[in-house]
GROMACS .gro file of C-alpha atoms in nm:
model
  425
    1MET     CA    1   4.226  -0.780  -1.839
    2THR     CA    2   4.571  -0.651  -1.776
    3LEU     CA    3   4.680  -0.806  -2.109
    4TYR     CA    4   4.409  -0.627  -2.294
    5LEU     CA    5   4.491  -0.287  -2.145
    6LEU     CA    6   4.864  -0.326  -2.214
    7ALA     CA    7   4.781  -0.416  -2.579
    8PHE     CA    8   4.542  -0.139  -2.620
    9PHE     CA    9   4.763   0.138  -2.483
   10GLY     CA   10   5.059  -0.017  -2.666
   11PHE     CA   11   4.882   0.017  -3.004
   12LEU     CA   12   4.777   0.373  -2.916
   13VAL     CA   13   5.147   0.466  -2.840
   14LEU     CA   14   5.248   0.317  -3.174
   15GLY     CA   15   4.999   0.558  -3.345
   16VAL     CA   16   4.732   0.308  -3.439
   17PRO     CA   17   4.392   0.472  -3.463
   18ILE     CA   18   4.173   0.416  -3.172
   19ALA     CA   19   3.919   0.195  -3.351
   20PHE     CA   20   4.186  -0.041  -3.476
   21SER     CA   21   4.359  -0.031  -3.127
   22LEU     CA   22   4.038  -0.151  -2.968
   23GLY     CA   23   3.997  -0.437  -3.229
   24LEU     CA   24   4.366  -0.545  -3.217
   25ALA     CA   25   4.365  -0.548  -2.839
   26SER     CA   26   4.064  -0.769  -2.843
   27LEU     CA   27   4.224  -0.996  -3.098
   28THR     CA   28   4.551  -1.011  -2.890
   29TYR     CA   29   4.345  -1.103  -2.583
   30LEU     CA   30   4.169  -1.389  -2.751
   31VAL     CA   31   4.486  -1.530  -2.911
   32VAL     CA   32   4.715  -1.520  -2.608
   33ASN     CA   33   4.451  -1.666  -2.386
   34GLY     CA   34   4.395  -1.949  -2.627
   35GLN     CA   35   4.028  -1.863  -2.685
   36LEU     CA   36   4.049  -1.918  -3.062
   37MET     CA   37   3.691  -2.043  -3.084
   38LEU     CA   38   3.576  -1.699  -2.984
   39LEU     CA   39   3.747  -1.555  -3.288
   40MET     CA   40   3.441  -1.658  -3.477
   41ALA     CA   41   3.239  -1.426  -3.255
   42PHE     CA   42   3.448  -1.125  -3.355
   43PRO     CA   43   3.273  -1.035  -3.675
   44GLN     CA   44   2.939  -1.137  -3.532
   45LYS     CA   45   2.985  -0.903  -3.228
   46MET     CA   46   3.102  -0.617  -3.458
   47ILE     CA   47   2.793  -0.654  -3.673
   48ALA     CA   48   2.564  -0.688  -3.376
   49GLY     CA   49   2.709  -0.361  -3.231
   50ILE     CA   50   2.597  -0.152  -3.519
   51ASP     CA   51   2.284  -0.352  -3.608
   52ASN     CA   52   2.057  -0.095  -3.452
   53PHE     CA   53   1.796   0.105  -3.653
   54VAL     CA   54   1.830   0.415  -3.436
   55LEU     CA   55   2.201   0.442  -3.530
   56LEU     CA   56   2.077   0.552  -3.875
   57THR     CA   57   2.021   0.892  -3.706
   58ILE     CA   58   2.405   0.945  -3.687
   59PRO     CA   59   2.480   0.957  -4.062
   60PHE     CA   60   2.172   1.166  -4.138
   61PHE     CA   61   2.251   1.417  -3.874
   62ILE     CA   62   2.615   1.434  -3.988
   63LEU     CA   63   2.497   1.489  -4.339
   64ALA     CA   64   2.265   1.776  -4.219
   65GLY     CA   65   2.562   1.939  -4.053
   66ASN     CA   66   2.783   1.903  -4.351
   67LEU     CA   67   2.526   2.042  -4.585
   68MET     CA   68   2.473   2.337  -4.350
   69GLY     CA   69   2.850   2.398  -4.336
   70ALA     CA   70   2.891   2.385  -4.709
   71ALA     CA   71   2.602   2.637  -4.741
   72ASN     CA   72   2.822   2.892  -4.552
   73LEU     CA   73   2.588   2.879  -4.253
   74THR     CA   74   2.876   2.971  -4.013
   75GLN     CA   75   2.891   3.326  -4.143
   76GLN     CA   76   2.517   3.374  -4.109
   77ILE     CA   77   2.519   3.252  -3.746
   78VAL     CA   78   2.816   3.475  -3.648
   79ARG     CA   79   2.657   3.783  -3.800
   80PHE     CA   80   2.329   3.706  -3.616
   81ALA     CA   81   2.518   3.662  -3.296
   82GLN     CA   82   2.679   4.007  -3.347
   83ILE     CA   83   2.327   4.158  -3.354
   84LEU     CA   84   2.239   3.993  -3.017
   85VAL     CA   85   2.563   4.096  -2.845
   86GLY     CA   86   2.572   4.454  -2.964
   87ARG     CA   87   2.864   4.685  -2.901
   88VAL     CA   88   3.023   4.593  -2.560
   89LYS     CA   89   3.383   4.551  -2.455
   90GLY     CA   90   3.493   4.204  -2.540
   91GLY     CA   91   3.180   4.161  -2.750
   92LEU     CA   92   3.362   3.938  -3.016
   93ALA     CA   93   3.441   3.689  -2.749
   94ALA     CA   94   3.067   3.674  -2.652
   95VAL     CA   95   2.982   3.648  -3.027
   96ASN     CA   96   3.208   3.340  -3.037
   97ILE     CA   97   3.021   3.174  -2.757
   98ILE     CA   98   2.674   3.258  -2.870
   99ALA     CA   99   2.758   3.147  -3.225
  100SER     CA  100   2.874   2.815  -3.075
  101MET     CA  101   2.544   2.778  -2.899
  102MET     CA  102   2.357   2.842  -3.222
  103PHE     CA  103   2.577   2.624  -3.439
  104SER     CA  104   2.524   2.340  -3.182
  105GLY     CA  105   2.174   2.289  -3.312
  106VAL     CA  106   2.323   2.210  -3.654
  107SER     CA  107   2.636   2.011  -3.610
  108GLY     CA  108   2.577   1.782  -3.301
  109ALA     CA  109   2.950   1.719  -3.277
  110ALA     CA  110   3.219   1.915  -3.089
  111THR     CA  111   3.492   1.859  -3.346
  112ALA     CA  112   3.269   1.986  -3.637
  113GLU     CA  113   3.186   2.296  -3.437
  114ALA     CA  114   3.544   2.369  -3.338
  115SER     CA  115   3.650   2.338  -3.704
  116ALA     CA  116   3.373   2.540  -3.860
  117LEU     CA  117   3.365   2.819  -3.605
  118GLY     CA  118   3.732   2.824  -3.538
  119SER     CA  119   3.814   2.899  -3.899
  120VAL     CA  120   3.594   3.215  -3.869
  121MET     CA  121   3.626   3.331  -3.520
  122ILE     CA  122   3.997   3.277  -3.433
  123PRO     CA  123   4.128   3.487  -3.724
  124ALA     CA  124   3.864   3.755  -3.648
  125MET     CA  125   3.960   3.771  -3.280
  126ARG     CA  126   4.327   3.779  -3.362
  127ARG     CA  127   4.268   4.073  -3.597
  128ASP     CA  128   4.091   4.256  -3.323
  129GLY     CA  129   4.381   4.220  -3.085
  130TYR     CA  130   4.283   3.920  -2.877
  131ASN     CA  131   4.547   3.674  -2.759
  132PRO     CA  132   4.537   3.396  -3.013
  133ALA     CA  133   4.572   3.127  -2.749
  134TYR     CA  134   4.269   3.272  -2.560
  135ALA     CA  135   4.063   3.291  -2.887
  136ALA     CA  136   4.146   2.926  -2.969
  137ALA     CA  137   4.070   2.800  -2.612
  138LEU     CA  138   3.743   2.987  -2.608
  139THR     CA  139   3.638   2.834  -2.934
  140ALA     CA  140   3.740   2.488  -2.825
  141THR     CA  141   3.541   2.523  -2.499
  142GLY     CA  142   3.238   2.659  -2.679
  143SER     CA  143   3.235   2.355  -2.911
  144LEU     CA  144   3.135   2.149  -2.605
  145LEU     CA  145   2.789   2.303  -2.636
  146GLY     CA  146   2.734   2.091  -2.957
  147PRO     CA  147   2.704   1.749  -2.778
  148LEU     CA  148   2.458   1.890  -2.526
  149VAL     CA  149   2.178   2.012  -2.760
  150PRO     CA  150   1.996   1.839  -3.047
  151PRO     CA  151   2.105   1.678  -3.257
  152SER     CA  152   2.384   1.545  -3.021
  153LEU     CA  153   2.546   1.242  -3.162
  154SER     CA  154   2.669   1.134  -2.816
  155LEU     CA  155   2.326   1.162  -2.660
  156ILE     CA  156   2.189   0.959  -2.943
  157LEU     CA  157   2.449   0.682  -2.879
  158TYR     CA  158   2.376   0.690  -2.505
  159GLY     CA  159   1.999   0.650  -2.584
  160VAL     CA  160   2.079   0.354  -2.812
  161LEU     CA  161   2.302   0.180  -2.559
  162THR     CA  162   2.054   0.226  -2.266
  163GLY     CA  163   1.715   0.242  -2.422
  164THR     CA  164   1.661   0.594  -2.284
  165SER     CA  165   1.423   0.823  -2.478
  166ILE     CA  166   1.634   1.031  -2.720
  167ALA     CA  167   1.374   1.301  -2.729
  168ASP     CA  168   1.404   1.335  -2.344
  169LEU     CA  169   1.783   1.335  -2.376
  170PHE     CA  170   1.772   1.610  -2.636
  171LEU     CA  171   1.551   1.830  -2.416
  172ALA     CA  172   1.749   1.744  -2.105
  173GLY     CA  173   2.078   1.891  -2.240
  174ILE     CA  174   1.929   2.227  -2.335
  175VAL     CA  175   1.922   2.395  -1.991
  176PRO     CA  176   2.287   2.278  -1.895
  177ALA     CA  177   2.393   2.406  -2.237
  178PHE     CA  178   2.244   2.753  -2.172
  179LEU     CA  179   2.394   2.748  -1.820
  180LEU     CA  180   2.740   2.680  -1.969
  181CYS     CA  181   2.690   2.938  -2.240
  182GLY     CA  182   2.590   3.199  -1.982
  183LEU     CA  183   2.893   3.129  -1.754
  184LEU     CA  184   3.134   3.142  -2.047
  185ILE     CA  185   2.992   3.475  -2.163
  186THR     CA  186   3.022   3.612  -1.809
  187TYR     CA  187   3.375   3.504  -1.784
  188ALA     CA  188   3.458   3.641  -2.132
  189LEU     CA  189   3.304   3.992  -2.043
  190TRP     CA  190   3.481   3.998  -1.706
  191LYS     CA  191   3.820   3.910  -1.875
  192ALA     CA  192   3.745   4.184  -2.132
  193ARG     CA  193   3.714   4.448  -1.868
  194ARG     CA  194   4.022   4.320  -1.691
  195GLU     CA  195   4.248   4.303  -1.994
  196ASP     CA  196   4.077   4.594  -2.191
  197HIS     CA  197   3.970   4.393  -2.492
  198PRO     CA  198   3.843   4.586  -2.788
  199LEU     CA  199   3.493   4.681  -2.882
  200PRO     CA  200   3.343   4.499  -3.187
  201PRO     CA  201   3.256   4.684  -3.501
  202VAL     CA  202   2.908   4.825  -3.541
  203MET     CA  203   2.670   4.651  -3.777
  204PRO     CA  204   2.468   4.902  -3.979
  205LYS     CA  205   2.096   4.895  -3.885
  206SER     CA  206   2.008   4.858  -4.258
  207GLU     CA  207   2.186   4.523  -4.268
  208ARG     CA  208   2.020   4.371  -3.966
  209PRO     CA  209   1.683   4.260  -4.103
  210GLY     CA  210   1.861   4.076  -4.387
  211VAL     CA  211   2.103   3.907  -4.151
  212ILE     CA  212   1.810   3.792  -3.930
  213ALA     CA  213   1.613   3.663  -4.221
  214ARG     CA  214   1.912   3.460  -4.354
  215ALA     CA  215   1.995   3.315  -4.011
  216LEU     CA  216   1.643   3.213  -3.904
  217PRO     CA  217   1.595   2.908  -4.135
  218ALA     CA  218   1.913   2.746  -3.993
  219LEU     CA  219   1.822   2.825  -3.635
  220LEU     CA  220   1.480   2.648  -3.689
  221LEU     CA  221   1.646   2.308  -3.742
  222PRO     CA  222   1.671   2.203  -3.371
  223VAL     CA  223   1.308   2.315  -3.326
  224ILE     CA  224   1.202   2.095  -3.610
  225ILE     CA  225   1.394   1.801  -3.476
  226VAL     CA  226   1.273   1.824  -3.114
  227GLY     CA  227   0.927   1.940  -3.195
  228GLY     CA  228   0.875   1.671  -3.453
  229ILE     CA  229   0.995   1.393  -3.234
  230ARG     CA  230   0.805   1.509  -2.920
  231SER     CA  231   0.487   1.572  -3.108
  232GLY     CA  232   0.499   1.216  -3.259
  233VAL     CA  233   0.513   1.339  -3.620
  234PHE     CA  234   0.825   1.137  -3.674
  235THR     CA  235   1.066   0.905  -3.491
  236PRO     CA  236   1.429   1.002  -3.410
  237THR     CA  237   1.545   0.824  -3.722
  238GLU     CA  238   1.293   0.998  -3.941
  239ALA     CA  239   1.378   1.330  -3.776
  240ALA     CA  240   1.741   1.290  -3.884
  241ALA     CA  241   1.629   1.221  -4.242
  242VAL     CA  242   1.401   1.526  -4.223
  243ALA     CA  243   1.693   1.734  -4.097
  244ALA     CA  244   1.916   1.621  -4.386
  245LEU     CA  245   1.642   1.709  -4.639
  246TYR     CA  246   1.572   2.044  -4.472
  247ALA     CA  247   1.939   2.126  -4.484
  248LEU     CA  248   1.958   2.042  -4.851
  249LEU     CA  249   1.646   2.254  -4.926
  250ILE     CA  250   1.756   2.567  -4.748
  251GLY     CA  251   2.106   2.536  -4.885
  252THR     CA  252   1.992   2.516  -5.248
  253VAL     CA  253   1.662   2.711  -5.240
  254ILE     CA  254   1.697   2.973  -4.964
  255TYR     CA  255   2.067   3.040  -4.934
  256ARG     CA  256   2.137   2.927  -5.293
  257SER     CA  257   2.503   2.865  -5.193
  258LEU     CA  258   2.507   2.482  -5.237
  259SER     CA  259   2.659   2.386  -5.571
  260PRO     CA  260   2.616   2.016  -5.700
  261ARG     CA  261   2.988   1.967  -5.628
  262GLN     CA  262   2.942   2.082  -5.269
  263VAL     CA  263   2.646   1.849  -5.223
  264VAL     CA  264   2.849   1.552  -5.354
  265ASN     CA  265   3.144   1.653  -5.124
  266SER     CA  266   2.907   1.668  -4.827
  267PHE     CA  267   2.776   1.316  -4.907
  268TYR     CA  268   3.138   1.193  -4.933
  269GLU     CA  269   3.244   1.351  -4.607
  270THR     CA  270   2.926   1.206  -4.445
  271ALA     CA  271   3.021   0.859  -4.560
  272THR     CA  272   3.377   0.886  -4.429
  273MET     CA  273   3.274   1.035  -4.098
  274SER     CA  274   2.995   0.778  -4.047
  275ALA     CA  275   3.218   0.497  -4.132
  276GLY     CA  276   3.466   0.610  -3.866
  277VAL     CA  277   3.196   0.642  -3.603
  278MET     CA  278   3.048   0.300  -3.686
  279LEU     CA  279   3.393   0.140  -3.686
  280VAL     CA  280   3.455   0.267  -3.338
  281VAL     CA  281   3.112   0.141  -3.223
  282ALA     CA  282   3.177  -0.199  -3.382
  283MET     CA  283   3.521  -0.240  -3.232
  284ALA     CA  284   3.416  -0.120  -2.889
  285SER     CA  285   3.129  -0.373  -2.898
  286MET     CA  286   3.387  -0.647  -2.914
  287THR     CA  287   3.566  -0.495  -2.624
  288SER     CA  288   3.244  -0.491  -2.423
  289PHE     CA  289   3.209  -0.857  -2.508
  290ILE     CA  290   3.556  -0.928  -2.355
  291LEU     CA  291   3.467  -0.723  -2.049
  292GLY     CA  292   3.170  -0.934  -2.007
  293ILE     CA  293   3.378  -1.255  -2.030
  294GLU     CA  294   3.599  -1.138  -1.758
  295ASN     CA  295   3.309  -1.002  -1.543
  296ILE     CA  296   3.500  -0.675  -1.532
  297PRO     CA  297   3.194  -0.447  -1.503
  298GLN     CA  298   3.071  -0.639  -1.189
  299SER     CA  299   3.425  -0.649  -1.040
  300ILE     CA  300   3.478  -0.277  -1.085
  301ALA     CA  301   3.130  -0.193  -0.949
  302ALA     CA  302   3.186  -0.423  -0.646
  303ALA     CA  303   3.526  -0.258  -0.585
  304LEU     CA  304   3.377   0.082  -0.589
  305LEU     CA  305   3.092  -0.015  -0.367
  306SER     CA  306   3.338  -0.159  -0.117
  307LEU     CA  307   3.493   0.184  -0.085
  308THR     CA  308   3.169   0.359  -0.001
  309ASP     CA  309   2.796   0.300  -0.016
  310SER     CA  310   2.724   0.672  -0.013
  311PRO     CA  311   2.554   0.770  -0.345
  312LEU     CA  312   2.714   1.119  -0.323
  313PHE     CA  313   3.069   0.983  -0.285
  314LEU     CA  314   3.002   0.723  -0.562
  315LEU     CA  315   2.889   0.999  -0.785
  316ILE     CA  316   3.202   1.203  -0.721
  317LEU     CA  317   3.421   0.898  -0.769
  318LEU     CA  318   3.246   0.797  -1.089
  319ASN     CA  319   3.292   1.145  -1.230
  320ILE     CA  320   3.667   1.145  -1.149
  321ILE     CA  321   3.702   0.811  -1.318
  322LEU     CA  322   3.514   0.930  -1.630
  323LEU     CA  323   3.718   1.253  -1.650
  324VAL     CA  324   4.040   1.043  -1.642
  325LEU     CA  325   3.890   0.807  -1.906
  326GLY     CA  326   3.806   1.112  -2.126
  327PHE     CA  327   4.176   1.227  -2.106
  328PHE     CA  328   4.276   0.930  -2.315
  329LEU     CA  329   3.982   0.805  -2.518
  330GLU     CA  330   3.748   0.959  -2.784
  331PRO     CA  331   3.409   1.021  -2.625
  332LEU     CA  332   3.211   0.772  -2.836
  333ALA     CA  333   3.447   0.489  -2.762
  334ALA     CA  334   3.474   0.577  -2.397
  335LEU     CA  335   3.096   0.583  -2.373
  336ILE     CA  336   3.055   0.235  -2.518
  337LEU     CA  337   3.336   0.093  -2.294
  338ALA     CA  338   3.208   0.254  -1.974
  339MET     CA  339   2.837   0.186  -2.013
  340PRO     CA  340   2.859  -0.184  -1.886
  341ILE     CA  341   3.017  -0.053  -1.564
  342LEU     CA  342   2.784   0.248  -1.539
  343ASN     CA  343   2.484   0.024  -1.575
  344GLN     CA  344   2.596  -0.162  -1.264
  345LEU     CA  345   2.635   0.156  -1.057
  346ALA     CA  346   2.337   0.361  -1.181
  347PRO     CA  347   2.077   0.187  -0.955
  348VAL     CA  348   2.300   0.249  -0.647
  349ILE     CA  349   2.364   0.623  -0.733
  350GLY     CA  350   1.987   0.669  -0.794
  351LEU     CA  351   2.002   0.922  -1.071
  352ASP     CA  352   1.727   0.939  -1.338
  353PRO     CA  353   1.859   0.778  -1.658
  354VAL     CA  354   1.808   1.105  -1.853
  355GLN     CA  355   2.006   1.309  -1.599
  356PHE     CA  356   2.262   1.033  -1.579
  357GLY     CA  357   2.305   1.045  -1.953
  358VAL     CA  358   2.359   1.418  -1.976
  359MET     CA  359   2.615   1.401  -1.694
  360ILE     CA  360   2.810   1.114  -1.855
  361VAL     CA  361   2.818   1.271  -2.199
  362PHE     CA  362   2.924   1.612  -2.075
  363ASN     CA  363   3.186   1.457  -1.848
  364LEU     CA  364   3.344   1.270  -2.140
  365MET     CA  365   3.330   1.571  -2.368
  366ILE     CA  366   3.535   1.774  -2.123
  367GLY     CA  367   3.819   1.535  -2.236
  368MET     CA  368   3.795   1.697  -2.583
  369ILE     CA  369   3.958   2.016  -2.442
  370THR     CA  370   4.221   1.846  -2.213
  371PRO     CA  371   4.553   1.696  -2.310
  372PRO     CA  372   4.679   1.443  -2.427
  373VAL     CA  373   4.387   1.342  -2.662
  374GLY     CA  374   4.195   1.670  -2.667
  375LEU     CA  375   4.077   1.660  -3.026
  376CYS     CA  376   3.917   2.009  -3.013
  377LEU     CA  377   4.243   2.149  -2.870
  378PHE     CA  378   4.440   2.004  -3.160
  379ILE     CA  379   4.185   2.146  -3.410
  380VAL     CA  380   4.190   2.499  -3.282
  381SER     CA  381   4.558   2.489  -3.222
  382ALA     CA  382   4.610   2.406  -3.595
  383ILE     CA  383   4.357   2.666  -3.717
  384GLY     CA  384   4.500   2.942  -3.498
  385ARG     CA  385   4.863   2.838  -3.551
  386VAL     CA  386   4.915   2.853  -3.176
  387PRO     CA  387   5.130   2.605  -2.983
  388LEU     CA  388   4.922   2.336  -2.800
  389ASP     CA  389   5.079   2.414  -2.462
  390GLN     CA  390   4.963   2.777  -2.491
  391VAL     CA  391   4.611   2.684  -2.578
  392SER     CA  392   4.596   2.422  -2.295
  393ARG     CA  393   4.709   2.695  -2.044
  394ALA     CA  394   4.453   2.941  -2.176
  395ALA     CA  395   4.181   2.675  -2.145
  396LEU     CA  396   4.238   2.601  -1.775
  397PRO     CA  397   3.989   2.866  -1.640
  398LEU     CA  398   3.737   2.756  -1.903
  399ILE     CA  399   3.777   2.388  -1.794
  400GLY     CA  400   3.705   2.504  -1.436
  401ILE     CA  401   3.375   2.654  -1.559
  402CYS     CA  402   3.283   2.320  -1.730
  403LEU     CA  403   3.359   2.133  -1.414
  404VAL     CA  404   3.123   2.361  -1.219
  405VAL     CA  405   2.848   2.303  -1.469
  406LEU     CA  406   2.919   1.932  -1.457
  407ALA     CA  407   2.889   1.931  -1.081
  408LEU     CA  408   2.553   2.118  -1.101
  409VAL     CA  409   2.416   1.868  -1.357
  410GLY     CA  410   2.497   1.574  -1.124
  411LEU     CA  411   2.373   1.738  -0.799
  412VAL     CA  412   2.070   1.935  -0.927
  413PRO     CA  413   1.820   1.708  -1.112
  414ALA     CA  414   1.599   2.009  -1.210
  415LEU     CA  415   1.871   2.136  -1.453
  416SER     CA  416   1.821   1.841  -1.685
  417LEU     CA  417   1.473   1.708  -1.593
  418THR     CA  418   1.261   2.016  -1.584
  419LEU     CA  419   1.228   2.063  -1.958
  420PRO     CA  420   1.140   1.705  -2.048
  421ALA     CA  421   0.883   1.708  -1.756
  422LEU     CA  422   0.732   2.042  -1.877
  423ILE     CA  423   0.685   1.930  -2.239
  424GLY     CA  424   0.564   1.585  -2.137
  425ASN     CA  425   0.563   1.261  -2.327
   0.00000   0.00000   0.00000
């Protein structure tokens, strides 16, 4: 296994994309160890890794998010958030976070959210006198709300890997997302008073009904997704297709901001993004196969259990390991690689699979706002034209808030299990 890890990190250092680094490391392992017969299993395992009907939800939800973005949805959500916040000191920072929460129900991906909202909110906050590094860090942290609420791509993948109900996972992430949103707003308002941040501009009362009317169709998307799945009207895969069709209809009929060229571009971007996700899943499946050959999951689980048999200490240790893993790997790849080990430890820790999934996904997502592979940090740094080290320093208190929410998700089952239990099967 040491050979595999050295090859993997060696390819990463050389700048090879993570999907190809996973595949090349697997190939290196098989060749050097003389297991050439297993090379025939390489394409078979790759195909088997993505041969799952539920994975069709990913390209459909990506398409829905791209169509919504092309329809200029971001501006509608930001203006609606301004109505909710009103005129308070530091209100634009609160608008940033609330808009992130609303946009989460459309994108399902942290990187898409950081890019879409960052292009609007970071320049606006800079113009109002906010520190650009703080504006960028706040946008990056707010983007973590995306993977917690439907249609979260990471929760879908966890559901596919473990057989957990995707509808329950969608519901389970909502309360932790609202908790994170509330704590980030509290911090932003406290910082505003401490550093005398400016008041946001007043929106004329005559414009408010129109803003609300234009924002509501987009905000209904997560309700349609979860409500349709939970009521049994359609499956998760069908829900994704309905979401894409709904996004196309409101973009062309209600907003009338989607041109044929934008629709074609949205399909093209969806194809490229979906191909990237599926390539990571396929390559990571081969890595999981190698882990199985070496009995690595069982060995790591046994090593951890030899340190302690306390579920609480195991939970803490597991979260620390996942946080470190998230520093270096993209969340989807890290999730696939970690699941064989996590499946060995889950019965000992004793968490409900739904709660366990929300905790794992949020843990790995924190890596999106931490160096050295924090994709959301790189995105907001480029948009705001702020050095990465400045954004990273500004993000430290916000990462602390995320860790508090992560601890609560792991220790308080009601946060993630109450909503699925209330709505029922």
